[in-house]
Coordinates of N, CA and C in Angstrom, one line a residue:
Chain R
X1149 N -171.5 102.0 5.9 CA -169.7 101.0 5.4 C -170.9 100.0 4.3
X1150 N -169.8 99.7 3.8 CA -170.0 98.9 2.4 C -168.7 97.8 1.8
X1151 N -169.2 96.9 1.3 CA -168.5 95.7 1.7 C -167.1 95.7 0.3
X1152 N -167.6 97.2 -0.1 CA -166.2 97.0 -1.6 C -165.6 98.3 -1.2
X1153 N -164.6 98.0 -0.8 CA -163.7 99.3 -0.4 C -162.9 99.6 -1.5
X1154 N -163.2 101.5 -1.7 CA -162.1 102.1 -2.5 C -161.5 103.6 -1.6
X1155 N -160.2 103.0 -2.2 CA -158.9 103.8 -2.0 C -159.1 104.7 -3.5
X1156 N -158.1 106.1 -3.2 CA -158.6 106.5 -2.4 C -159.6 107.3 -2.6
X1157 N -160.1 107.9 -1.3 CA -162.0 108.3 -1.3 C -161.8 109.5 -2.4
X1158 N -160.6 110.4 -2.3 CA -160.4 111.0 -3.5 C -159.2 111.3 -4.0
X1159 N -158.6 113.2 -5.6 CA -157.8 112.2 -5.0 C -157.9 113.5 -6.2
X1160 N -156.5 114.5 -6.8 CA -156.5 115.7 -7.3 C -155.0 115.8 -7.9
X1161 N -154.9 115.7 -9.4 CA -154.0 115.3 -10.1 C -153.6 116.2 -11.5
X1162 N -152.4 116.1 -11.3 CA -152.4 117.1 -12.2 C -151.9 116.5 -14.0
X1163 N -152.5 117.0 -14.8 CA -152.4 116.6 -16.7 C -151.5 115.1 -16.5
X1164 N -149.8 115.8 -15.8 CA -149.1 114.6 -16.4 C -148.8 113.8 -14.9
X1165 N -149.6 113.3 -14.8 CA -149.5 112.2 -13.4 C -150.3 111.6 -13.4
X1166 N -148.8 110.2 -12.8 CA -149.4 109.1 -13.0 C -150.1 108.4 -11.6
X1167 N -151.5 107.9 -12.1 CA -151.8 107.4 -10.9 C -152.5 106.3 -10.6
X1168 N -153.1 105.6 -9.4 CA -153.8 104.2 -9.8 C -155.2 104.3 -9.1
X1169 N -156.1 103.6 -9.3 CA -157.3 103.7 -7.7 C -157.1 102.2 -8.1
X1170 N -157.7 101.5 -6.5 CA -158.0 100.6 -5.9 C -158.9 100.0 -5.7
X1171 N -159.6 98.7 -5.9 CA -160.6 98.9 -5.4 C -160.6 96.8 -4.7
X1172 N -161.2 96.6 -3.7 CA -161.1 95.6 -3.0 C -162.9 95.0 -2.3
X1173 N -162.5 94.0 -2.4 CA -163.8 93.3 -2.1 C -163.4 91.3 -1.6
X1174 N -164.1 91.4 -0.5 CA -164.2 90.1 0.2 C -165.0 89.1 0.2
X1175 N -166.1 89.2 -0.8 CA -167.8 88.5 -1.1 C -167.4 87.8 -2.1
X1176 N -166.3 86.9 -2.4 CA -166.2 86.1 -3.1 C -167.0 86.4 -4.7
X1177 N -166.7 87.6 -4.8 CA -168.1 87.4 -5.9 C -166.3 87.3 -7.4
X1178 N -167.3 86.6 -8.3 CA -166.2 86.9 -9.8 C -166.3 88.0 -10.8
X1179 N -167.5 88.7 -10.4 CA -167.3 89.5 -11.4 C -166.9 91.3 -10.8
X1180 N -166.2 92.0 -11.4 CA -165.9 93.3 -10.6 C -165.8 94.4 -12.4
X1181 N -166.3 95.1 -11.6 CA -166.0 96.5 -12.6 C -165.7 97.8 -12.3
X1182 N -165.6 98.5 -13.5 CA -165.4 100.1 -13.3 C -166.7 100.8 -13.0
X1183 N -167.9 102.2 -13.2 CA -168.5 102.5 -13.7 C -167.9 104.4 -13.4
X1184 N -167.7 105.3 -14.5 CA -168.0 106.7 -14.1 C -168.8 107.4 -13.7
X1185 N -168.6 108.3 -13.4 CA -170.4 109.5 -13.0 C -170.0 110.3 -12.7
X1186 N -170.5 110.9 -13.6 CA -170.1 112.5 -14.0 C -171.9 113.8 -13.2
X1187 N -171.6 114.5 -12.6 CA -172.4 115.7 -11.6 C -174.1 115.3 -12.4
X1188 N -174.9 114.8 -11.5 CA -176.2 114.8 -12.3 C -177.1 113.4 -13.0
X1189 N -175.9 113.1 -13.2 CA -175.9 111.5 -14.9 C -176.1 110.2 -14.3
X1190 N -176.3 108.5 -14.5 CA -176.4 107.9 -14.3 C -174.5 107.2 -13.7
X1191 N -174.6 106.4 -13.7 CA -172.5 105.7 -13.7 C -173.1 104.7 -15.3
X1192 N -172.2 104.9 -15.5 CA -171.8 104.8 -16.9 C -170.2 103.9 -16.9
X1193 N -170.8 102.8 -17.4 CA -169.7 101.7 -17.1 C -168.7 101.5 -18.5
X1194 N -167.3 101.2 -17.5 CA -166.0 101.7 -18.4 C -165.2 99.9 -18.2
X1195 N -164.8 99.4 -17.4 CA -164.8 97.8 -17.7 C -165.6 96.6 -16.6
X1196 N -165.1 95.7 -17.0 CA -166.0 94.6 -16.5 C -165.0 93.1 -16.4
X1197 N -164.4 92.7 -14.8 CA -163.9 91.8 -15.5 C -164.2 90.5 -15.1
X1198 N -164.2 89.2 -15.5 CA -164.6 88.1 -15.0 C -163.9 86.9 -14.6
X1199 N -164.0 86.6 -13.8 CA -162.8 85.6 -13.6 C -160.8 86.4 -13.8
X1200 N -160.9 87.5 -13.1 CA -160.0 88.1 -13.3 C -159.1 88.7 -15.0
X1201 N -160.2 88.1 -15.8 CA -159.9 88.7 -17.6 C -160.8 89.4 -17.1
X1202 N -160.2 90.6 -18.1 CA -161.1 91.6 -19.1 C -162.3 91.0 -19.6
X1203 N -163.3 91.6 -19.5 CA -164.6 91.1 -20.9 C -165.7 91.8 -21.3
X1204 N -165.6 93.4 -21.1 CA -165.5 94.0 -21.3 C -164.9 95.1 -21.4
X1205 N -164.8 96.4 -22.6 CA -164.0 97.6 -22.2 C -164.9 98.7 -23.1
X1206 N -165.7 99.2 -23.0 CA -166.9 100.3 -22.9 C -165.8 101.0 -24.2
X1207 N -165.3 100.6 -25.1 CA -164.2 102.2 -26.2 C -163.1 102.6 -25.0
X1208 N -162.8 102.8 -23.5 CA -162.7 104.1 -23.0 C -161.5 104.3 -23.8
X1209 N -160.5 105.3 -23.2 CA -159.2 105.9 -24.0 C -158.4 104.8 -23.1
X1210 N -157.0 104.5 -23.9 CA -156.0 104.3 -23.1 C -155.9 104.6 -21.7
X1211 N -155.7 106.2 -22.2 CA -155.0 106.7 -20.2 C -156.2 106.5 -19.3
X1212 N -157.0 105.2 -19.7 CA -157.3 104.6 -18.5 C -156.6 102.9 -19.0
X1213 N -155.4 102.4 -18.2 CA -155.6 101.0 -17.8 C -155.7 100.2 -16.5
X1214 N -156.9 99.0 -16.5 CA -157.5 98.8 -15.9 C -156.4 97.5 -15.9
X1215 N -156.4 96.6 -13.9 CA -155.9 95.6 -14.1 C -155.9 95.0 -12.7
X1216 N -157.0 93.7 -12.5 CA -157.4 92.4 -12.2 C -156.5 91.6 -11.2
X1217 N -155.6 92.2 -10.0 CA -154.6 91.0 -9.5 C -154.9 90.2 -9.4
X1218 N -155.3 89.8 -9.0 CA -156.1 88.6 -8.7 C -157.7 88.9 -7.6
X1219 N -158.6 87.5 -7.5 CA -159.9 88.6 -7.8 C -160.9 88.3 -7.3
X1220 N -159.8 89.6 -6.2 CA -160.5 90.3 -4.5 C -160.1 91.7 -5.4
X1221 N -158.6 92.0 -5.9 CA -158.1 93.4 -6.1 C -158.9 93.8 -7.9
X1222 N -159.4 95.1 -8.1 CA -159.4 95.3 -9.1 C -158.7 97.1 -8.8
X1223 N -157.8 97.3 -10.5 CA -156.7 98.8 -10.0 C -157.8 99.3 -11.7
X1224 N -157.2 100.9 -11.6 CA -157.3 101.3 -12.6 C -156.1 102.0 -12.7
X1225 N -155.5 102.2 -13.6 CA -153.6 103.1 -13.8 C -154.4 104.6 -14.4
X1226 N -154.2 105.1 -14.1 CA -153.9 106.6 -15.1 C -153.4 107.6 -15.0
X1227 N -153.5 108.0 -16.6 CA -151.7 108.6 -17.2 C -152.5 109.5 -18.5
X1228 N -151.8 110.9 -18.1 CA -152.5 111.9 -18.9 C -154.4 111.8 -18.6
X1229 N -154.8 111.7 -18.2 CA -155.8 112.5 -17.7 C -156.6 113.9 -18.7
X1230 N -157.4 114.1 -18.2 CA -157.5 115.3 -19.1 C -159.2 116.0 -18.1
X1231 N -159.1 117.4 -17.9 CA -160.4 118.0 -16.5 C -161.0 117.1 -17.1
X1232 N -162.0 116.6 -17.8 CA -162.9 115.9 -18.8 C -163.4 114.5 -18.3
X1233 N -162.0 114.6 -17.8 CA -162.2 113.4 -16.8 C -162.3 113.1 -15.3
X1234 N -162.6 114.5 -14.6 CA -162.5 114.1 -13.6 C -164.0 114.3 -13.1
X1235 N -164.4 113.4 -12.2 CA -166.0 112.2 -11.8 C -166.3 111.6 -11.1
X1236 N -166.5 111.0 -10.4 CA -167.2 109.8 -9.3 C -166.5 108.9 -10.3
X1237 N -165.6 108.1 -9.5 CA -165.1 106.4 -9.8 C -165.5 105.4 -9.2
X1238 N -166.6 104.7 -9.3 CA -166.9 103.7 -8.9 C -166.3 102.2 -9.4
X1239 N -166.3 101.9 -8.2 CA -166.2 100.0 -8.5 C -167.1 99.2 -7.5
X1240 N -167.3 98.2 -8.6 CA -168.5 97.5 -8.0 C -167.9 96.1 -8.6
X1241 N -168.9 94.8 -7.9 CA -168.6 94.0 -8.3 C -170.6 93.0 -7.9
X1242 N -170.2 91.7 -8.5 CA -171.0 90.7 -8.7 C -170.7 89.4 -8.0
X1243 N -171.6 88.4 -7.8 CA -171.6 87.0 -8.5 C -171.6 87.0 -10.2
X1244 N -170.7 85.6 -10.9 CA -171.0 85.7 -11.6 C -171.9 85.3 -12.6
X1245 N -172.2 84.3 -11.9 CA -173.6 83.1 -12.4 C -174.9 83.1 -11.9
X1246 N -176.2 83.0 -12.5 CA -176.5 83.7 -12.4 C -177.7 84.7 -13.3
X1247 N -178.6 85.0 -13.8 CA -178.9 86.0 -13.9 C -179.2 87.2 -13.6
X1248 N -179.8 86.8 -11.8 CA -180.3 87.3 -11.1 C -179.3 87.9 -9.5
X1249 N -177.9 88.5 -10.3 CA -177.0 88.8 -9.4 C -176.5 90.5 -9.4
X1250 N -177.5 90.8 -8.1 CA -177.1 92.8 -8.1 C -175.7 92.9 -8.2
X1251 N -175.5 94.2 -8.3 CA -173.9 94.7 -8.1 C -174.1 95.5 -7.1
X1252 N -173.0 95.5 -6.2 CA -172.3 96.5 -4.9 C -171.4 97.0 -5.2
X1253 N -171.8 98.4 -4.9 CA -171.1 99.4 -5.2 C -169.9 99.9 -4.2
X1254 N -168.8 100.7 -4.6 CA -168.2 100.4 -3.7 C -168.1 102.4 -3.4
X1255 N -167.6 103.2 -2.1 CA -168.2 103.9 -2.2 C -167.5 105.6 -3.3
X1256 N -167.0 105.3 -4.0 CA -166.5 105.4 -5.2 C -164.7 106.3 -4.7
X1257 N -164.4 106.7 -5.9 CA -163.2 107.8 -5.4 C -163.1 109.0 -6.3
X1258 N -163.7 110.3 -5.7 CA -163.8 111.4 -6.1 C -162.3 112.1 -6.5
X1259 N -162.5 111.7 -8.5 CA -161.5 112.2 -9.2 C -160.7 114.0 -9.6
X1260 N -160.4 114.8 -9.1 CA -160.9 115.7 -10.1 C -158.6 116.5 -10.8
X1261 N -159.0 117.2 -11.9 CA -157.9 117.1 -12.6 C -157.5 118.0 -12.7
X1262 N -156.6 118.4 -12.5 CA -156.1 120.3 -12.9 C -155.9 120.4 -13.8
Chain M
X670 N -180.6 98.5 -29.4 CA -180.3 100.2 -28.5 C -181.3 99.4 -27.6
X671 N -180.0 99.4 -26.6 CA -180.5 99.3 -25.4 C -180.8 100.9 -24.6
X672 N -182.0 99.8 -24.1 CA -182.4 101.8 -23.1 C -183.2 101.8 -21.9
X673 N -183.1 102.4 -20.9 CA -183.6 102.0 -19.7 C -184.3 104.1 -19.7
X674 N -186.2 104.1 -19.3 CA -186.4 105.4 -19.3 C -186.8 105.5 -17.8
X675 N -186.4 106.8 -17.8 CA -187.5 107.7 -16.0 C -187.4 108.7 -16.1
X676 N -188.1 109.5 -15.8 CA -188.8 110.7 -15.5 C -187.7 111.6 -14.7
X677 N -187.0 112.0 -14.7 CA -185.9 113.1 -13.8 C -186.2 113.1 -12.9
X678 N -187.9 113.8 -12.8 CA -188.2 114.8 -11.4 C -188.1 116.2 -12.4
X679 N -188.1 116.7 -10.7 CA -188.3 115.9 -9.2 C -189.4 115.5 -9.0
X680 N -189.2 114.7 -8.1 CA -190.7 114.6 -8.0 C -191.4 114.4 -6.4
X681 N -192.6 115.6 -6.3 CA -191.9 116.4 -5.0 C -193.6 115.6 -3.9
X682 N -193.4 115.5 -2.7 CA -193.5 114.0 -2.5 C -194.6 114.6 -0.7
X683 N -195.4 115.1 -0.2 CA -195.2 115.7 1.2 C -194.9 113.8 2.6
X684 N -194.2 114.8 3.7 CA -193.9 113.0 4.8 C -194.9 113.0 4.7
X685 N -195.7 110.8 4.6 CA -196.0 110.0 4.6 C -196.6 109.8 3.9
X686 N -196.9 110.4 2.0 CA -197.7 109.8 1.3 C -196.7 108.8 0.6
X687 N -197.7 108.8 -1.0 CA -196.4 107.7 -1.1 C -196.0 108.0 -2.4
X688 N -194.8 107.9 -2.3 CA -194.0 108.4 -3.9 C -193.5 106.5 -5.1
X689 N -194.2 107.5 -6.1 CA -193.9 106.1 -7.3 C -193.2 106.5 -7.9
X690 N -192.8 106.2 -8.3 CA -191.4 106.2 -9.1 C -191.9 105.1 -11.2
X691 N -191.5 105.4 -11.9 CA -191.9 104.4 -13.0 C -190.6 104.8 -13.8
X692 N -190.1 103.4 -14.3 CA -188.7 102.4 -15.2 C -189.6 102.1 -16.2
X693 N -188.9 102.8 -17.4 CA -189.4 101.3 -18.5 C -188.0 101.2 -19.4
X694 N -188.2 100.2 -20.6 CA -186.7 99.3 -20.8 C -187.4 99.2 -22.4
X695 N -186.0 98.8 -22.9 CA -186.5 99.4 -24.4 C -186.4 97.4 -25.0
X696 N -185.6 96.7 -23.6 CA -185.4 94.4 -25.0 C -186.4 94.4 -23.9
X697 N -187.4 93.3 -24.8 CA -188.3 92.5 -23.7 C -187.7 91.1 -23.4
X698 N -186.5 90.4 -23.2 CA -186.3 89.5 -23.0 C -185.1 90.7 -22.1
X699 N -185.0 91.0 -21.1 CA -184.4 91.6 -20.3 C -184.5 90.5 -19.0
X700 N -183.8 90.3 -18.2 CA -183.7 89.3 -17.0 C -184.1 89.5 -15.6
X701 N -183.4 90.7 -16.0 CA -182.9 91.5 -14.1 C -183.5 92.9 -13.9
X702 N -184.1 93.1 -13.5 CA -183.9 94.9 -13.0 C -184.2 95.3 -11.6
X703 N -183.3 95.9 -11.4 CA -183.1 96.9 -9.9 C -183.2 98.3 -9.7
X704 N -183.6 98.5 -8.6 CA -183.8 100.4 -8.0 C -182.1 100.0 -7.2
X705 N -181.7 101.1 -7.4 CA -180.3 101.9 -6.3 C -181.0 103.4 -6.1
X706 N -180.6 103.5 -4.6 CA -181.1 105.3 -4.3 C -179.3 105.8 -4.1
X707 N -179.5 106.7 -4.6 CA -178.2 107.5 -4.9 C -178.4 109.3 -4.2
X708 N -177.7 109.1 -2.8 CA -177.8 110.3 -1.9 C -176.4 111.0 -2.3
X709 N -177.2 112.3 -2.7 CA -176.3 113.5 -3.3 C -174.4 113.1 -3.0
X710 N -173.7 112.8 -3.8 CA -171.9 113.1 -4.1 C -171.8 111.5 -2.6
X711 N -172.9 110.5 -3.4 CA -173.4 109.1 -2.0 C -172.5 108.3 -4.1
X712 N -172.3 106.9 -3.4 CA -172.9 106.3 -4.1 C -173.6 105.4 -4.5
X713 N -174.5 104.8 -5.3 CA -175.8 104.3 -5.4 C -175.7 102.3 -4.1
X714 N -177.3 102.8 -4.1 CA -176.9 102.0 -2.8 C -178.4 100.9 -3.4
X715 N -177.5 99.9 -3.2 CA -179.5 99.1 -3.8 C -180.1 98.8 -3.1
X716 N -181.6 98.7 -3.6 CA -182.3 98.7 -2.2 C -183.4 97.3 -2.6
X717 N -183.7 97.4 -3.9 CA -184.8 97.0 -4.4 C -184.2 96.2 -6.4
X718 N -184.6 94.0 -6.1 CA -184.5 93.4 -6.7 C -185.5 93.3 -7.0
X719 N -186.2 92.7 -8.3 CA -186.8 92.2 -8.8 C -187.3 90.6 -10.4
X720 N -187.4 90.1 -10.6 CA -186.8 88.7 -11.5 C -188.3 88.4 -11.8
X721 N -189.0 88.3 -11.3 CA -190.8 88.4 -11.5 C -191.7 88.5 -12.3
X722 N -192.1 88.9 -13.3 CA -193.5 89.5 -12.8 C -194.7 89.3 -11.9
X723 N -194.9 90.7 -11.6 CA -195.7 90.9 -10.1 C -195.1 91.8 -9.3
X724 N -195.3 91.9 -8.0 CA -195.1 93.2 -6.5 C -193.6 91.7 -6.0
X725 N -193.2 93.2 -5.2 CA -192.0 92.5 -4.5 C -191.6 93.8 -3.4
X726 N -192.3 93.1 -1.8 CA -191.8 94.3 -0.8 C -191.4 94.2 0.1
X727 N -190.8 95.1 0.2 CA -189.1 95.2 1.3 C -189.5 96.7 2.4
X728 N -190.2 96.1 3.2 CA -190.6 96.7 4.4 C -191.9 98.4 3.9
X729 N -190.7 99.4 3.6 CA -191.8 100.4 3.2 C -191.7 100.4 1.5
X730 N -191.5 99.4 1.1 CA -190.8 99.7 -0.8 C -191.4 98.1 -1.4
X731 N -191.8 98.5 -2.9 CA -192.8 98.0 -3.1 C -191.7 97.9 -4.5
X732 N -191.7 97.0 -5.0 CA -190.9 97.1 -6.9 C -192.1 96.5 -7.0
X733 N -192.8 96.5 -8.4 CA -193.7 96.2 -9.6 C -193.2 95.9 -11.2
X734 N -193.1 94.5 -11.3 CA -193.0 94.4 -12.9 C -193.5 93.6 -14.0
X735 N -193.8 94.0 -14.9 CA -194.4 93.5 -16.3 C -193.8 93.6 -17.2
X736 N -193.3 92.3 -17.8 CA -192.8 92.2 -18.8 C -192.9 92.6 -20.0
X737 N -194.3 92.1 -20.0 CA -195.6 91.9 -21.6 C -195.3 93.4 -21.3
X738 N -195.6 94.2 -20.6 CA -195.6 96.4 -20.9 C -194.0 97.0 -20.8
X739 N -193.3 96.2 -20.7 CA -191.8 96.8 -20.7 C -191.3 98.0 -19.2
X740 N -192.2 96.9 -18.5 CA -192.6 98.6 -17.4 C -192.0 97.8 -15.7
X741 N -191.3 98.9 -14.8 CA -190.7 98.4 -13.6 C -190.7 99.5 -12.7
X742 N -191.8 99.3 -11.6 CA -192.2 100.9 -10.9 C -191.9 100.3 -9.4
X743 N -191.2 101.4 -8.7 CA -190.9 100.9 -7.1 C -191.7 102.4 -6.7
X744 N -192.7 102.0 -5.0 CA -193.1 102.5 -4.9 C -192.8 102.3 -2.8
X745 N -192.9 103.9 -2.4 CA -192.3 104.1 -1.9 C -193.5 104.9 -0.9
X746 N -193.6 104.0 0.3 CA -194.6 103.9 1.2 C -194.4 105.1 3.1
X747 N -195.5 106.2 3.1 CA -195.1 106.7 4.1 C -193.9 107.1 4.0
X748 N -193.0 107.8 3.1 CA -192.5 108.6 2.5 C -191.6 109.6 3.8
X749 N -190.3 109.5 4.3 CA -190.2 110.0 4.9 C -188.6 111.5 3.8
X750 N -188.5 112.3 5.3 CA -187.4 113.5 4.7 C -186.4 112.5 3.8
X751 N -185.6 111.6 4.8 CA -184.9 111.2 4.8 C -184.5 109.9 3.1
X752 N -185.8 110.6 3.0 CA -186.0 108.8 1.6 C -185.5 110.5 0.1
X753 N -185.7 111.9 0.6 CA -184.9 112.3 -0.5 C -183.2 111.6 -1.5
X754 N -183.7 111.9 -2.3 CA -182.5 111.2 -3.4 C -182.7 111.0 -5.0
X755 N -181.6 110.7 -5.3 CA -181.8 110.1 -7.0 C -182.4 108.2 -6.6
X756 N -183.2 108.0 -7.2 CA -183.6 107.0 -7.4 C -182.8 106.0 -8.8
X757 N -182.3 105.5 -9.0 CA -181.7 104.7 -10.1 C -182.8 103.3 -11.0
X758 N -182.7 103.3 -11.3 CA -183.2 102.3 -12.4 C -181.9 101.8 -13.1
X759 N -182.1 99.9 -12.9 CA -181.1 99.3 -13.6 C -181.6 98.0 -14.4
X760 N -181.0 97.5 -15.0 CA -182.0 96.4 -16.1 C -180.3 96.3 -16.5
X761 N -180.4 94.7 -16.1 CA -179.1 94.0 -16.8 C -179.9 92.8 -18.3
X762 N -179.4 93.6 -18.9 CA -180.3 93.1 -20.6 C -180.1 91.7 -20.4
X763 N -178.7 91.0 -20.5 CA -178.1 90.0 -21.4 C -178.3 89.0 -20.4
X764 N -176.4 88.2 -20.5 CA -175.8 86.7 -19.2 C -175.7 87.1 -17.9
X765 N -175.8 86.5 -16.9 CA -175.2 87.1 -15.7 C -173.8 87.8 -16.1
X766 N -173.3 89.0 -14.9 CA -172.0 89.0 -15.0 C -171.2 90.7 -16.4
X767 N -172.4 90.8 -17.3 CA -172.8 91.8 -18.4 C -172.8 92.8 -17.0
X768 N -172.3 94.5 -17.2 CA -173.3 94.7 -16.6 C -174.4 95.5 -16.9
X769 N -175.0 96.4 -15.4 CA -175.8 97.4 -16.0 C -177.0 98.1 -17.0
X770 N -177.4 98.5 -17.7 CA -178.2 99.5 -18.1 C -178.2 100.4 -17.4
X771 N -178.1 101.8 -16.7 CA -178.8 102.8 -15.5 C -179.5 103.8 -16.6
X772 N -181.1 103.6 -16.3 CA -182.0 105.1 -16.6 C -180.9 106.5 -15.8
X773 N -182.2 107.4 -16.5 CA -181.1 108.6 -16.0 C -181.5 109.6 -14.8
X774 N -182.1 108.4 -13.8 CA -182.6 108.5 -12.6 C -183.5 109.6 -12.0
X775 N -184.6 109.4 -11.3 CA -185.5 109.7 -10.6 C -184.8 110.4 -9.5
X776 N -185.3 111.9 -9.4 CA -184.8 112.9 -8.4 C -186.2 112.9 -7.1
X777 N -186.1 112.5 -6.1 CA -187.5 112.6 -5.0 C -187.3 113.7 -3.9
X778 N -187.8 114.6 -3.5 CA -188.1 115.8 -2.2 C -189.7 115.0 -1.7
X779 N -189.1 114.8 -0.8 CA -189.7 114.3 0.8 C -190.0 115.7 1.6
X780 N -190.6 115.7 1.8 CA -191.1 117.6 2.3 C -192.1 117.4 3.0
X781 N -191.5 117.9 4.8 CA -191.7 117.7 6.5 C -192.6 118.4 6.6

């Protein structure tokens, strides 16, 4: 079990659907992250939130829309996705202050686009 | 260009042997270094972090850092079949809170 909880664990959706991925942590971390991971590839950063504000957007297409309602929650809203968006989506969190803070990952949401 | 390089493997070792995993990085001012283990279909799990030159030991795992050579390694002693996984080297290049840059990972296979 991890201290970062992601729901759902699996999601299958059509290209016209709208869905959301959810992430929750109760470790008091003030930085939260979304990563995308394709098979046999390393995680690729999508977004970084610090103190509930978006601090990094790695040129992610607008069909992915992040939201951080409070310090414990991070959402990723999905709309009009493409088959190539099928991947494992990972949420992570860490302390913000200090250089030596590791990131802790949730179990991920495996997304399949039909 | 901030880069983290790892040999993709597979690295095959017999049970009980020492597995040595290596990682190099491009930016001399990098501050924090992490090793994650990822089983197939699972999320990355933090196993070691190291910030200062030298060795850091935790159970069967030893991380080694040489900032002058821009090199970090992970040694796994008494390797077990359950250690078979992909090991990801991750580096934080900038201030706290910025994302990690991951290497492509090394696949380790421990045979019984």
